PDB file of C-alpha atoms in Angstrom:
ATOM      1  CA  ASP H   1      19.645   1.297   3.832  1.00  0.00           C
ATOM      2  CA  ALA H   2      15.993   0.949   3.312  1.00  0.00           C
ATOM      3  CA  ASP H   3      13.862   0.072   6.301  1.00  0.00           C
ATOM      4  CA  VAL H   4      11.876  -2.521   4.329  1.00  0.00           C
ATOM      5  CA  THR H   5      13.888  -4.467   1.753  1.00  0.00           C
ATOM      6  CA  GLN H   6      12.500  -6.765  -0.928  1.00  0.00           C
ATOM      7  CA  THR H   7      14.498  -9.224  -2.961  1.00  0.00           C
ATOM      8  CA  PRO H   8      14.695  -9.616  -5.855  1.00  0.00           C
ATOM      9  CA  ARG H   9      13.674  -6.297  -7.376  1.00  0.00           C
ATOM     10  CA  ASN H  10      12.786  -7.834 -10.672  1.00  0.00           C
ATOM     11  CA  ARG H  11      12.261 -11.510 -11.678  1.00  0.00           C
ATOM     12  CA  ILE H  12      11.271 -13.282 -14.855  1.00  0.00           C
ATOM     13  CA  THR H  13      10.198 -16.925 -14.439  1.00  0.00           C
ATOM     14  CA  LYS H  14       8.531 -19.629 -16.419  1.00  0.00           C
ATOM     15  CA  THR H  15       5.081 -20.975 -15.979  1.00  0.00           C
ATOM     16  CA  GLY H  16       5.097 -23.852 -13.446  1.00  0.00           C
ATOM     17  CA  LYS H  17       8.245 -22.818 -11.569  1.00  0.00           C
ATOM     18  CA  ARG H  18       8.481 -22.200  -7.818  1.00  0.00           C
ATOM     19  CA  ILE H  19       9.595 -18.789  -6.814  1.00  0.00           C
ATOM     20  CA  MET H  20      10.156 -17.063  -3.509  1.00  0.00           C
ATOM     21  CA  LEU H  21      10.055 -13.347  -2.841  1.00  0.00           C
ATOM     22  CA  GLU H  22      11.723 -12.182   0.277  1.00  0.00           C
ATOM     23  CA  CYS H  23      11.193  -9.271   2.522  1.00  0.00           C
ATOM     24  CA  SER H  24      13.212  -8.113   5.477  1.00  0.00           C
ATOM     25  CA  GLN H  25      12.714  -5.083   7.804  1.00  0.00           C
ATOM     26  CA  THR H  26      14.805  -3.160  10.236  1.00  0.00           C
ATOM     27  CA  LYS H  27      12.081  -1.178  11.835  1.00  0.00           C
ATOM     28  CA  GLY H  28      11.414  -3.723  14.619  1.00  0.00           C
ATOM     29  CA  HIS H  29       7.738  -4.033  13.704  1.00  0.00           C
ATOM     30  CA  ASP H  30       5.653  -7.027  14.594  1.00  0.00           C
ATOM     31  CA  ARG H  31       3.185  -6.837  11.686  1.00  0.00           C
ATOM     32  CA  MET H  32       4.098  -7.697   8.079  1.00  0.00           C
ATOM     33  CA  TYR H  33       2.047  -7.914   4.940  1.00  0.00           C
ATOM     34  CA  TRP H  34       2.250  -8.889   1.221  1.00  0.00           C
ATOM     35  CA  TYR H  35       0.302  -7.043  -1.397  1.00  0.00           C
ATOM     36  CA  ARG H  36       0.138  -7.338  -5.181  1.00  0.00           C
ATOM     37  CA  GLN H  37      -0.604  -4.386  -7.502  1.00  0.00           C
ATOM     38  CA  ASP H  38      -2.133  -4.766 -10.954  1.00  0.00           C
ATOM     39  CA  PRO H  39      -3.006  -1.899 -13.389  1.00  0.00           C
ATOM     40  CA  GLY H  40      -6.633  -0.928 -12.786  1.00  0.00           C
ATOM     41  CA  LEU H  41      -7.114  -3.210  -9.817  1.00  0.00           C
ATOM     42  CA  GLY H  42      -5.002  -1.202  -7.193  1.00  0.00           C
ATOM     43  CA  LEU H  43      -3.270  -2.980  -4.245  1.00  0.00           C
ATOM     44  CA  ARG H  44      -4.778  -6.202  -2.934  1.00  0.00           C
ATOM     45  CA  LEU H  45      -3.737  -8.103   0.199  1.00  0.00           C
ATOM     46  CA  ILE H  46      -2.329 -11.522  -0.225  1.00  0.00           C
ATOM     47  CA  TYR H  47      -1.255 -12.569   3.280  1.00  0.00           C
ATOM     48  CA  TYR H  48      -0.391 -10.925   6.577  1.00  0.00           C
ATOM     49  CA  SER H  49       1.235 -11.741   9.828  1.00  0.00           C
ATOM     50  CA  PHE H  50       0.774 -10.055  13.191  1.00  0.00           C
ATOM     51  CA  ASP H  51       3.676 -11.915  14.857  1.00  0.00           C
ATOM     52  CA  VAL H  52       6.001 -14.850  14.154  1.00  0.00           C
ATOM     53  CA  LYS H  53       3.406 -17.447  15.068  1.00  0.00           C
ATOM     54  CA  ASP H  54       0.474 -15.766  13.218  1.00  0.00           C
ATOM     55  CA  ILE H  55      -0.306 -16.103   9.539  1.00  0.00           C
ATOM     56  CA  ASN H  56      -3.483 -14.925   7.925  1.00  0.00           C
ATOM     57  CA  LYS H  57      -4.983 -15.069   4.453  1.00  0.00           C
ATOM     58  CA  GLY H  58      -5.856 -11.895   2.720  1.00  0.00           C
ATOM     59  CA  GLU H  59      -8.222 -11.149  -0.165  1.00  0.00           C
ATOM     60  CA  ILE H  60      -6.314 -13.157  -2.854  1.00  0.00           C
ATOM     61  CA  SER H  61      -4.324 -15.908  -1.146  1.00  0.00           C
ATOM     62  CA  ASP H  62      -4.998 -18.759  -3.634  1.00  0.00           C
ATOM     63  CA  GLY H  63      -1.768 -19.853  -5.418  1.00  0.00           C
ATOM     64  CA  TYR H  64       0.467 -18.269  -2.772  1.00  0.00           C
ATOM     65  CA  SER H  65       2.015 -19.302   0.536  1.00  0.00           C
ATOM     66  CA  VAL H  66       4.073 -17.413   3.082  1.00  0.00           C
ATOM     67  CA  SER H  67       6.646 -18.112   5.850  1.00  0.00           C
ATOM     68  CA  ARG H  68       7.475 -15.788   8.769  1.00  0.00           C
ATOM     69  CA  GLN H  69      10.969 -16.998   9.571  1.00  0.00           C
ATOM     70  CA  ALA H  70      11.618 -14.269  12.171  1.00  0.00           C
ATOM     71  CA  GLN H  71      10.224 -11.009  13.355  1.00  0.00           C
ATOM     72  CA  ALA H  72      12.159  -9.297  10.590  1.00  0.00           C
ATOM     73  CA  LYS H  73      11.532 -11.707   7.686  1.00  0.00           C
ATOM     74  CA  PHE H  74       8.420 -12.596   5.826  1.00  0.00           C
ATOM     75  CA  SER H  75       8.656 -14.559   2.514  1.00  0.00           C
ATOM     76  CA  LEU H  76       6.135 -15.052  -0.165  1.00  0.00           C
ATOM     77  CA  SER H  77       6.158 -18.267  -2.396  1.00  0.00           C
ATOM     78  CA  LEU H  78       4.404 -19.000  -5.672  1.00  0.00           C
ATOM     79  CA  GLU H  79       4.342 -22.802  -5.674  1.00  0.00           C
ATOM     80  CA  SER H  80       3.638 -23.072  -9.391  1.00  0.00           C
ATOM     81  CA  ALA H  81       3.788 -19.708 -11.077  1.00  0.00           C
ATOM     82  CA  ILE H  82       1.186 -18.822 -13.711  1.00  0.00           C
ATOM     83  CA  PRO H  83       1.078 -15.889 -16.103  1.00  0.00           C
ATOM     84  CA  ASN H  84      -1.741 -14.129 -14.286  1.00  0.00           C
ATOM     85  CA  GLN H  85       0.468 -13.839 -11.262  1.00  0.00           C
ATOM     86  CA  THR H  86       2.526 -11.327 -13.264  1.00  0.00           C
ATOM     87  CA  ALA H  87       2.385  -8.128 -11.074  1.00  0.00           C
ATOM     88  CA  LEU H  88       4.247  -5.769  -8.809  1.00  0.00           C
ATOM     89  CA  TYR H  89       4.524  -7.249  -5.294  1.00  0.00           C
ATOM     90  CA  PHE H  90       4.895  -5.156  -2.196  1.00  0.00           C
ATOM     91  CA  CYS H  91       5.968  -6.076   1.337  1.00  0.00           C
ATOM     92  CA  ALA H  92       4.851  -3.731   4.114  1.00  0.00           C
ATOM     93  CA  THR H  93       5.290  -3.436   7.841  1.00  0.00           C
ATOM     94  CA  SER H  94       3.569  -1.740  10.739  1.00  0.00           C
ATOM     95  CA  ASP H  95       3.952  -1.548  14.526  1.00  0.00           C
ATOM     96  CA  GLY H  96       1.567  -3.834  16.420  1.00  0.00           C
ATOM     97  CA  THR H  97       1.746  -1.946  19.703  1.00  0.00           C
ATOM     98  CA  GLY H  98      -0.999   0.520  18.983  1.00  0.00           C
ATOM     99  CA  ILE H  99      -4.128   0.694  16.948  1.00  0.00           C
ATOM    100  CA  SER H 100      -3.247   3.725  14.805  1.00  0.00           C
ATOM    101  CA  THR H 101       0.113   3.012  13.275  1.00  0.00           C
ATOM    102  CA  GLU H 102       1.742   3.977  10.087  1.00  0.00           C
ATOM    103  CA  ALA H 103       2.456   1.361   7.371  1.00  0.00           C
ATOM    104  CA  PHE H 104       5.769   1.343   5.554  1.00  0.00           C
ATOM    105  CA  PHE H 105       6.363  -0.289   2.230  1.00  0.00           C
ATOM    106  CA  GLY H 106       9.307  -1.817   0.405  1.00  0.00           C
ATOM    107  CA  GLN H 107      10.314  -0.766  -3.071  1.00  0.00           C
ATOM    108  CA  GLY H 108       8.510  -3.683  -4.671  1.00  0.00           C
ATOM    109  CA  THR H 109       9.325  -6.805  -6.746  1.00  0.00           C
ATOM    110  CA  ARG H 110       8.355  -6.797 -10.405  1.00  0.00           C
ATOM    111  CA  LEU H 111       7.486 -10.430 -11.263  1.00  0.00           C
ATOM    112  CA  THR H 112       6.933 -11.549 -14.768  1.00  0.00           C
ATOM    113  CA  VAL H 113       5.652 -15.052 -15.468  1.00  0.00           C
ATOM    114  CA  VAL H 114       6.124 -16.194 -19.087  1.00  0.00           C
TER     115      VAL H 114
ATOM    116  CA  LYS B   1     -16.360  -5.520   3.292  1.00  0.00           C
ATOM    117  CA  GLN B   2     -14.444  -2.159   3.230  1.00  0.00           C
ATOM    118  CA  GLU B   3     -14.335  -0.425  -0.097  1.00  0.00           C
ATOM    119  CA  VAL B   4     -12.246   2.622  -0.869  1.00  0.00           C
ATOM    120  CA  THR B   5     -12.982   4.872  -3.803  1.00  0.00           C
ATOM    121  CA  GLN B   6     -10.814   7.643  -5.182  1.00  0.00           C
ATOM    122  CA  ILE B   7     -12.078  10.347  -7.497  1.00  0.00           C
ATOM    123  CA  PRO B   8     -10.981  11.500  -9.974  1.00  0.00           C
ATOM    124  CA  ALA B   9      -8.983   8.569 -11.415  1.00  0.00           C
ATOM    125  CA  ALA B  10      -6.790  11.138 -13.296  1.00  0.00           C
ATOM    126  CA  LEU B  11      -6.198  14.849 -12.985  1.00  0.00           C
ATOM    127  CA  SER B  12      -4.046  17.233 -15.031  1.00  0.00           C
ATOM    128  CA  VAL B  13      -3.449  20.750 -13.790  1.00  0.00           C
ATOM    129  CA  PRO B  14      -1.110  23.706 -14.554  1.00  0.00           C
ATOM    130  CA  GLU B  15       1.739  24.440 -12.295  1.00  0.00           C
ATOM    131  CA  GLY B  16       0.932  26.572  -9.351  1.00  0.00           C
ATOM    132  CA  GLU B  17      -2.740  25.471  -8.989  1.00  0.00           C
ATOM    133  CA  ASN B  18      -4.156  24.306  -5.760  1.00  0.00           C
ATOM    134  CA  LEU B  19      -5.903  20.974  -5.969  1.00  0.00           C
ATOM    135  CA  VAL B  20      -7.982  18.493  -4.042  1.00  0.00           C
ATOM    136  CA  LEU B  21      -7.960  14.700  -4.274  1.00  0.00           C
ATOM    137  CA  ASN B  22     -10.882  12.754  -2.867  1.00  0.00           C
ATOM    138  CA  CYS B  23     -11.195   9.426  -1.046  1.00  0.00           C
ATOM    139  CA  SER B  24     -14.311   7.794   0.240  1.00  0.00           C
ATOM    140  CA  PHE B  25     -14.724   4.574   2.181  1.00  0.00           C
ATOM    141  CA  THR B  26     -17.832   2.455   2.979  1.00  0.00           C
ATOM    142  CA  ASP B  27     -17.228   1.423   6.603  1.00  0.00           C
ATOM    143  CA  SER B  28     -16.666   4.244   9.015  1.00  0.00           C
ATOM    144  CA  ALA B  29     -15.190   1.924  11.747  1.00  0.00           C
ATOM    145  CA  ILE B  30     -11.607   2.790  10.807  1.00  0.00           C
ATOM    146  CA  TYR B  31      -8.543   3.071  12.942  1.00  0.00           C
ATOM    147  CA  ASN B  32      -6.648   5.429  10.611  1.00  0.00           C
ATOM    148  CA  LEU B  33      -6.331   6.653   7.012  1.00  0.00           C
ATOM    149  CA  GLN B  34      -3.088   7.027   5.248  1.00  0.00           C
ATOM    150  CA  TRP B  35      -2.199   8.872   1.979  1.00  0.00           C
ATOM    151  CA  PHE B  36       0.678   7.604  -0.133  1.00  0.00           C
ATOM    152  CA  ARG B  37       2.547   8.748  -3.127  1.00  0.00           C
ATOM    153  CA  GLN B  38       3.670   6.349  -5.911  1.00  0.00           C
ATOM    154  CA  ASP B  39       5.919   7.226  -8.758  1.00  0.00           C
ATOM    155  CA  PRO B  40       5.603   4.996 -11.882  1.00  0.00           C
ATOM    156  CA  GLY B  41       7.032   1.545 -11.144  1.00  0.00           C
ATOM    157  CA  LYS B  42       8.186   2.488  -7.691  1.00  0.00           C
ATOM    158  CA  GLY B  43       7.293   1.803  -4.186  1.00  0.00           C
ATOM    159  CA  LEU B  44       4.840   3.681  -1.876  1.00  0.00           C
ATOM    160  CA  THR B  45       5.962   6.642   0.010  1.00  0.00           C
ATOM    161  CA  SER B  46       3.690   7.587   3.075  1.00  0.00           C
ATOM    162  CA  LEU B  47       2.649  11.190   2.989  1.00  0.00           C
ATOM    163  CA  LEU B  48       0.222  11.620   5.856  1.00  0.00           C
ATOM    164  CA  LEU B  49      -1.407   9.438   8.530  1.00  0.00           C
ATOM    165  CA  ILE B  50      -4.641  10.528  10.120  1.00  0.00           C
ATOM    166  CA  GLN B  51      -5.823   8.742  13.169  1.00  0.00           C
ATOM    167  CA  SER B  52      -9.563   8.142  13.488  1.00  0.00           C
ATOM    168  CA  SER B  53      -9.776  10.638  16.372  1.00  0.00           C
ATOM    169  CA  GLN B  54      -8.150  13.393  14.213  1.00  0.00           C
ATOM    170  CA  ARG B  55      -9.697  15.767  11.689  1.00  0.00           C
ATOM    171  CA  GLU B  56      -6.633  16.712   9.674  1.00  0.00           C
ATOM    172  CA  GLN B  57      -2.960  16.477   9.304  1.00  0.00           C
ATOM    173  CA  THR B  58      -0.519  18.838   7.560  1.00  0.00           C
ATOM    174  CA  SER B  59       2.947  18.366   5.987  1.00  0.00           C
ATOM    175  CA  GLY B  60       4.428  21.159   4.057  1.00  0.00           C
ATOM    176  CA  ARG B  61       2.130  21.884   1.148  1.00  0.00           C
ATOM    177  CA  LEU B  62      -0.016  18.905   1.935  1.00  0.00           C
ATOM    178  CA  ASN B  63      -3.054  18.902   4.088  1.00  0.00           C
ATOM    179  CA  ALA B  64      -5.284  15.867   4.655  1.00  0.00           C
ATOM    180  CA  SER B  65      -8.665  15.979   6.271  1.00  0.00           C
ATOM    181  CA  LEU B  66     -10.854  13.143   7.516  1.00  0.00           C
ATOM    182  CA  ASP B  67     -14.659  13.088   8.105  1.00  0.00           C
ATOM    183  CA  LYS B  68     -14.993   9.654   9.583  1.00  0.00           C
ATOM    184  CA  SER B  69     -18.751   9.824  10.020  1.00  0.00           C
ATOM    185  CA  SER B  70     -19.372  10.459   6.363  1.00  0.00           C
ATOM    186  CA  GLY B  71     -16.579   8.213   5.186  1.00  0.00           C
ATOM    187  CA  ARG B  72     -14.613  10.853   3.420  1.00  0.00           C
ATOM    188  CA  SER B  73     -11.005  12.216   3.215  1.00  0.00           C
ATOM    189  CA  THR B  74      -9.494  14.896   1.101  1.00  0.00           C
ATOM    190  CA  LEU B  75      -5.831  15.529   0.213  1.00  0.00           C
ATOM    191  CA  TYR B  76      -5.210  19.215  -0.526  1.00  0.00           C
ATOM    192  CA  ILE B  77      -2.025  20.119  -2.418  1.00  0.00           C
ATOM    193  CA  ALA B  78      -1.116  23.774  -2.434  1.00  0.00           C
ATOM    194  CA  ALA B  79       0.853  25.502  -5.184  1.00  0.00           C
ATOM    195  CA  SER B  80       1.315  22.394  -7.200  1.00  0.00           C
ATOM    196  CA  GLN B  81       4.643  21.691  -8.955  1.00  0.00           C
ATOM    197  CA  PRO B  82       5.738  19.406 -11.739  1.00  0.00           C
ATOM    198  CA  GLY B  83       7.537  17.207  -9.122  1.00  0.00           C
ATOM    199  CA  ASP B  84       4.165  16.537  -7.496  1.00  0.00           C
ATOM    200  CA  SER B  85       3.261  14.416 -10.651  1.00  0.00           C
ATOM    201  CA  ALA B  86       2.611  10.933  -9.415  1.00  0.00           C
ATOM    202  CA  THR B  87      -0.207   8.594  -8.387  1.00  0.00           C
ATOM    203  CA  TYR B  88      -1.776   9.302  -4.953  1.00  0.00           C
ATOM    204  CA  LEU B  89      -3.266   6.374  -3.083  1.00  0.00           C
ATOM    205  CA  CYS B  90      -5.643   6.493  -0.103  1.00  0.00           C
ATOM    206  CA  ALA B  91      -5.833   3.549   2.218  1.00  0.00           C
ATOM    207  CA  VAL B  92      -7.809   2.823   5.484  1.00  0.00           C
ATOM    208  CA  SER B  93      -7.195   0.354   8.250  1.00  0.00           C
ATOM    209  CA  GLY B  94      -9.759  -0.992  10.682  1.00  0.00           C
ATOM    210  CA  ASN B  95     -10.408  -4.570  11.801  1.00  0.00           C
ATOM    211  CA  THR B  96      -8.447  -5.689   8.643  1.00  0.00           C
ATOM    212  CA  PRO B  97      -5.099  -4.482   7.297  1.00  0.00           C
ATOM    213  CA  LEU B  98      -4.939  -1.517   4.906  1.00  0.00           C
ATOM    214  CA  VAL B  99      -7.515  -1.476   2.140  1.00  0.00           C
ATOM    215  CA  PHE B 100      -6.515   0.692  -0.787  1.00  0.00           C
ATOM    216  CA  GLY B 101      -8.282   2.774  -3.335  1.00  0.00           C
ATOM    217  CA  LYS B 102      -7.212   2.598  -6.917  1.00  0.00           C
ATOM    218  CA  GLY B 103      -5.516   5.891  -6.884  1.00  0.00           C
ATOM    219  CA  THR B 104      -5.568   9.331  -8.596  1.00  0.00           C
ATOM    220  CA  ARG B 105      -2.965   9.823 -11.324  1.00  0.00           C
ATOM    221  CA  LEU B 106      -1.893  13.443 -11.072  1.00  0.00           C
ATOM    222  CA  SER B 107       0.020  15.384 -13.831  1.00  0.00           C
ATOM    223  CA  VAL B 108       1.275  18.968 -13.048  1.00  0.00           C
ATOM    224  CA  ILE B 109       2.108  20.648 -16.248  1.00  0.00           C
ATOM    225  CA  ALA B 110       4.927  23.307 -16.327  1.00  0.00           C
TER     226      ALA B 110
END
């Protein structure tokens, strides 16, 4: 089983619908992140959480919200999806016990908003 | 604001050639630098992590160097193979989570 698991892997949704992307990890890491990847723009940070009680906005948080349900689970919600949120979404984790730690990524969720 | 630039954006080489991918960053106050590989439509696979106190890391045919003071890193791939074809991403972490470059798309031609 993968250390960082994202569900669903692919999703097509309609404009205006609410959608939740889920991420779970078995690495025991405190820190979790959501990024989106767009062609030509690279990966950009949406939200991140350093522990269960900590939530921080990233570079492009507008239109998104997150929930850290447990150390192992971090969900990303699109309250009212719009076509320009069509992208590849990645969840990542890292260990918060040291400064220099490696980040691990899930396989991604391909979201299409029509 | 940290910015990461990768040059070239795309590279095509014949099989067996040694090659270098470049990464530069604007704020030298980093904790570490990480190189990733991404196959089309797939997730990111971590290749090498260099901590800010280190100068280089090696894994098999891959060698990554870091010159923190000048804001530069290189990824050296020896004896390239068609299976190395992918996009290579550089990312740095400091006071903020990982900031990514846009990647170098590598094609190794058999």
